[in-house]
Amino acid sequence: MAKFNMNTLVLSLLLAVAPLLVNAEEAPRPAPDPILEKRVLAIAEELRCLVCQNQTIADSDAALAVDLRKQVREKLAQGMSDRDVTNFMVERYGDFVLYRPPVKTTTWLLWFGPFLLLAGGLIVLGITLKRRAHTEPTEALSETEKRRVATLLGTITETKEKT
Amino acid sequence: MKRFLLPLLVFASLVIFLAISLRLDPKEIPSPLIGKQVPAFQLTQLQEPEKMISSADMAGQVWLLNIWASWCVSCREEHPHLIDLFKLNVAPIVGLNYKDGRQDGIDWLRQFGNPYGVSAFDNNGRVGIDFGVYGVPETFVIDKLGVIRYKHIGPLTPEVINGKLLPLIKELNRG
């Protein structure tokens, strides 16, 4: 009986001290809804962080990116569609916030410029190839030229032997 | 001589494009809010938490909205110019104290001086997002109908105030 009491005492003392040993971290976010989080992430990956312009708001830990992610989550939880949320951001930050800029007159050069460059390159290539085909093949060396080559090569080998 | 012409042209156009892009500041993103109605907000006043300030309170006059925070280094740089602008008394300046502690904001104004008729206390930055704020300080010029006419990103300088803000405020006040 005494032993049992002792055990209980030790156990209750341990339990009483236990909370002090736990180095509590900040509480995790209240049970995240996996489907919602997936949508938040999908949208966040399409939005540019305006403070650190080469990162998406999903990548960035800048205060603004954190706020915008929070905003996206809240808007989705309120029942807004993905497109509504994106539009919400564009209304405030402009097309610049989109990693995939929309195709419109001001962005034509951006979207089609690379193809223009490609076409230009192909044209230059075509012209060069055509020109090359027209040039006459160089004639074979004449007898005198061959002899000159031989003497020149000979002098080279001679100088090499001397050294 | 002719064979150098094409590379020269290519080089020249490259130089022109690079020169232009050197002058552009990628941090200055054109705001889609210009020409639109000012986002409606209602917040507590920084210095008097029991009182409210809303965008509707400012209707019918040309006013400025300046986004600032006590933690913002460039705000300190801009501050003397803002005080100068305040002394000219051309338009009321509303402050938006963005993501700041209430006491920090109040202390900051006490230390450096208060150019704002009133500052709205945007503790969680929600109103800031509605204004598309991404760098503090930012300044908006809003006309009598509540339409945003101009946005300046970064600290105000005497050049911006004299060259842009004052002529615009004058013009808007006349209209």
XYZ file of C-alpha atoms in Angstrom:
338
model
C 0.000 0.000 0.000
C 2.839 2.317 0.967
C 4.626 1.508 -2.311
C 1.561 2.327 -4.337
C 1.293 5.687 -2.608
C 4.919 6.387 -3.314
C 4.421 5.675 -7.024
C 1.404 7.895 -7.186
C 3.295 10.646 -5.484
C 6.262 10.392 -7.880
C 3.946 10.226 -10.849
C 1.921 13.241 -9.787
C 5.099 15.201 -9.057
C 6.447 14.329 -12.516
C 3.192 15.387 -14.096
C 3.208 18.622 -12.146
C 6.720 19.452 -13.394
C 6.129 18.253 -16.962
C 4.627 21.514 -18.331
C 7.802 23.366 -17.329
C 9.901 20.994 -19.431
C 7.865 21.550 -22.542
C 9.389 24.313 -24.583
C 6.167 25.386 -26.201
C 6.256 26.645 -29.766
C 3.655 28.945 -31.174
C 0.414 27.069 -31.627
C -0.044 25.685 -35.143
C -2.724 27.254 -37.303
C -6.169 25.926 -36.436
C -6.651 22.627 -38.261
C -5.967 23.643 -41.854
C -8.427 22.448 -44.423
C -6.222 20.516 -46.908
C -8.364 21.361 -49.932
C -8.417 25.055 -49.068
C -4.659 25.068 -48.429
C -4.076 23.469 -51.816
C -6.088 26.218 -53.510
C -4.295 28.901 -51.499
C -0.947 27.493 -52.576
C -2.010 27.206 -56.218
C -3.040 30.870 -56.284
C -0.049 32.019 -54.240
C 2.267 30.399 -56.771
C 0.782 32.531 -59.530
C 1.182 35.831 -57.682
C 4.336 37.888 -57.608
C 5.631 39.224 -54.340
C 6.008 42.948 -54.929
C 8.713 43.457 -52.377
C 10.953 40.684 -53.675
C 10.020 40.717 -57.312
C 11.519 37.434 -58.408
C 9.586 35.365 -55.937
C 5.993 34.268 -55.742
C 4.055 35.058 -52.610
C 4.142 31.313 -51.942
C 7.964 31.368 -51.848
C 8.475 34.577 -50.006
C 8.499 35.228 -46.311
C 8.342 38.998 -46.683
C 5.708 40.514 -44.417
C 3.617 41.591 -47.403
C 3.695 38.093 -48.909
C 2.540 36.617 -45.608
C -0.305 39.145 -45.464
C -1.315 38.468 -49.045
C -1.344 34.716 -48.466
C -3.549 35.318 -45.445
C -5.796 37.485 -47.583
C -6.037 34.777 -50.258
C -6.956 32.165 -47.635
C -9.631 34.399 -46.119
C -11.177 35.293 -49.463
C -11.337 31.630 -50.456
C -12.843 30.715 -47.100
C -15.483 33.385 -47.731
C -16.432 31.461 -50.850
C -14.730 33.525 -53.546
C -13.635 31.614 -56.622
C -9.956 31.336 -57.591
C -10.536 33.804 -60.384
C -12.234 36.299 -58.057
C -9.231 36.202 -55.739
C -6.799 36.749 -58.599
C -8.917 39.649 -59.848
C -8.973 41.086 -56.338
C -5.164 41.187 -56.401
C -4.985 42.593 -59.935
C -7.406 45.393 -58.976
C -4.973 46.463 -56.275
C -1.558 45.666 -57.637
C -2.102 45.575 -61.396
C -1.146 42.936 -63.950
C 2.356 43.057 -62.566
C 1.247 40.868 -59.686
C 0.544 38.028 -62.111
C 3.376 35.711 -63.001
C 1.526 34.929 -66.206
C 0.652 38.305 -67.713
C -2.573 38.381 -69.722
C -2.353 38.666 -73.508
C -3.425 42.168 -74.504
C -2.171 44.935 -76.766
C 0.370 46.215 -74.260
C 1.828 42.750 -73.723
C 1.940 41.606 -77.347
C 5.644 42.317 -77.619
C 6.236 40.332 -74.453
C 4.284 37.333 -75.662
C 5.173 37.331 -79.345
C 8.578 39.037 -79.282
C 10.464 35.744 -78.888
C 8.710 34.328 -81.951
C 9.629 37.467 -83.904
C 13.246 36.940 -82.923
C 13.029 33.303 -83.945
C 11.548 34.246 -87.320
C 14.284 36.856 -87.803
C 16.946 34.276 -87.011
C 15.454 31.786 -89.469
C 15.371 34.413 -92.223
C 19.025 35.312 -91.659
C 19.931 31.631 -91.634
C 18.014 31.039 -94.865
C 19.719 33.956 -96.636
C 23.159 32.882 -95.477
C 22.635 29.297 -96.625
C 21.337 30.432 -99.999
C 24.296 32.733 -100.507
C 26.740 30.011 -99.585
C 25.176 27.629 -102.098
C 25.751 30.191 -104.874
C 29.440 30.808 -104.214
C 31.758 28.839 -106.542
C 33.724 26.059 -104.941
C 37.389 27.054 -104.612
C 39.600 25.601 -107.343
C 42.222 22.993 -106.654
C 45.807 24.208 -106.163
C 47.892 24.724 -109.283
C 51.248 22.962 -109.727
C 53.292 26.044 -108.740
C 51.167 26.563 -105.627
C 51.648 22.941 -104.615
C 55.423 23.338 -104.934
C 55.327 26.468 -102.802
C 53.360 24.665 -100.139
C 55.918 21.867 -100.130
C 58.862 24.260 -99.715
C 57.068 26.180 -96.943
C 56.274 22.982 -95.063
C 59.837 21.864 -95.628
C 61.264 25.004 -94.024
C 59.020 24.465 -91.012
C 60.183 20.894 -90.476
C 63.806 22.013 -90.971
C 63.555 24.729 -88.320
C 61.910 22.239 -86.015
C 64.775 19.781 -86.443
C 67.363 22.474 -85.696
C 65.886 23.396 -82.362
C 32.677 48.483 -94.960
C 29.162 47.282 -95.627
C 29.591 44.072 -93.680
C 30.097 46.067 -90.488
C 26.828 47.878 -90.937
C 24.520 45.123 -89.682
C 26.467 44.286 -86.498
C 26.748 48.005 -85.828
C 22.978 48.458 -86.122
C 22.338 45.469 -83.868
C 24.803 46.837 -81.333
C 23.305 50.316 -81.487
C 19.760 49.050 -80.885
C 21.021 46.937 -77.984
C 22.653 50.008 -76.460
C 19.436 51.990 -76.860
C 17.323 49.309 -75.191
C 19.770 48.883 -72.333
C 19.993 52.644 -71.830
C 16.203 52.866 -71.603
C 15.940 49.981 -69.149
C 18.662 51.507 -66.992
C 16.442 54.495 -66.484
C 13.349 52.480 -65.609
C 12.854 51.631 -61.982
C 11.380 48.130 -61.649
C 10.225 49.050 -58.156
C 7.800 51.589 -59.541
C 4.829 49.579 -60.568
C 2.041 51.558 -62.188
C -0.955 51.467 -59.890
C -4.211 50.234 -61.378
C -6.011 52.424 -58.837
C -5.289 55.676 -60.638
C -8.513 57.065 -62.066
C -10.549 54.811 -59.772
C -12.580 55.547 -56.701
C -10.574 55.569 -53.497
C -10.992 52.238 -51.629
C -13.461 52.767 -48.803
C -12.015 52.367 -45.337
C -13.014 52.996 -41.776
C -10.385 52.761 -39.073
C -9.720 54.080 -35.610
C -7.632 57.207 -35.314
C -4.073 56.616 -34.242
C -3.983 59.162 -31.467
C -7.587 58.924 -30.363
C -8.563 55.240 -30.548
C -12.162 55.942 -29.591
C -12.668 58.073 -32.705
C -13.004 56.794 -36.258
C -11.739 58.092 -39.560
C -13.190 56.950 -42.871
C -12.670 57.743 -46.533
C -16.183 59.199 -46.574
C -15.098 61.863 -44.064
C -12.798 63.326 -46.685
C -15.352 63.546 -49.514
C -15.752 66.888 -51.242
C -12.168 68.059 -50.898
C -8.814 67.415 -52.466
C -6.746 65.419 -50.000
C -3.588 63.415 -49.680
C -3.169 60.005 -48.189
C 0.311 59.256 -46.949
C 1.166 55.739 -45.852
C 3.760 55.675 -43.123
C 5.069 53.659 -40.198
C 7.437 54.253 -37.322
C 9.581 51.320 -38.475
C 9.965 52.802 -41.949
C 13.356 54.387 -42.505
C 12.457 56.257 -45.696
C 9.497 57.822 -43.884
C 11.966 59.627 -41.684
C 13.748 60.871 -44.781
C 10.475 62.111 -46.254
C 9.158 63.568 -43.026
C 10.646 67.117 -43.136
C 9.283 67.561 -46.680
C 5.884 66.409 -45.539
C 6.004 68.963 -42.732
C 6.850 71.647 -45.318
C 3.904 70.556 -47.427
C 1.652 70.624 -44.364
C 2.730 74.202 -43.608
C 1.729 75.302 -47.116
C -1.796 74.285 -46.110
C -2.921 73.405 -49.652
C -4.686 70.154 -48.852
C -5.295 68.027 -45.764
C -2.901 65.124 -45.382
C -4.360 61.959 -43.918
C -1.850 59.483 -42.591
C -2.286 55.753 -42.833
C -0.214 54.279 -40.056
C 0.597 50.950 -41.683
C 1.316 47.812 -39.655
C 2.625 49.705 -36.702
C 2.195 49.601 -32.949
C -0.156 52.295 -31.714
C 2.259 53.621 -29.113
C 5.202 53.455 -31.557
C 3.259 55.563 -34.041
C 2.208 58.115 -31.437
C 5.773 58.391 -30.113
C 7.135 58.827 -33.616
C 4.807 61.751 -34.302
C 5.645 63.263 -30.956
C 9.343 63.005 -31.649
C 9.431 64.259 -35.229
C 6.284 66.355 -35.518
C 2.854 65.620 -36.935
C 2.084 66.679 -40.520
C -1.219 64.802 -40.537
C -4.597 66.224 -39.713
C -5.376 62.732 -38.606
C -3.783 59.302 -38.967
C -5.775 56.144 -39.485
C -4.494 53.150 -37.560
C -4.128 50.195 -39.938
C -2.659 47.690 -37.569
C -3.077 44.540 -39.661
C -2.353 46.200 -43.003
C -5.756 45.288 -44.440
C -6.515 48.776 -45.711
C -2.948 48.985 -47.004
C -3.649 45.972 -49.223
C -6.797 47.667 -50.539
C -4.578 50.560 -51.578
C -2.091 48.202 -53.202
C 0.625 49.257 -50.805
C 3.842 47.310 -51.122
C 6.460 49.779 -50.015
C 6.174 52.443 -47.383
C 6.000 55.426 -47.775
C 3.458 55.908 -50.519
C 1.378 58.989 -51.236
C -1.964 59.244 -53.006
C -3.632 62.398 -54.304
C -7.416 62.146 -54.210
C -9.773 64.638 -55.813
C -13.078 66.103 -54.629
C -15.053 63.219 -56.121
C -12.938 60.675 -54.302
C -11.009 59.596 -57.385
C -7.323 58.732 -57.027
C -5.419 61.018 -59.369
C -1.801 60.329 -58.556
C 0.332 57.915 -56.623
C 3.898 58.422 -55.570
C 5.905 55.422 -54.422
C 8.782 56.024 -52.058
C 9.729 59.100 -50.063
C 8.488 62.471 -51.272
C 11.203 64.862 -52.337
C 10.983 68.634 -52.845
C 11.176 67.932 -56.607
C 8.129 65.678 -56.490
C 6.206 68.043 -54.232
C 6.948 71.150 -56.265
C 6.934 69.494 -59.670
C 3.977 67.127 -59.358
C 1.926 67.403 -56.198
C 1.484 71.158 -55.879
C 0.510 71.809 -59.534
C -1.890 68.837 -59.417
C -3.502 69.946 -56.152
C -3.885 73.460 -57.538
C -5.502 72.164 -60.700
C -7.844 69.821 -58.815
C -8.865 72.548 -56.395
C -9.777 74.809 -59.292
C -11.926 72.182 -60.985
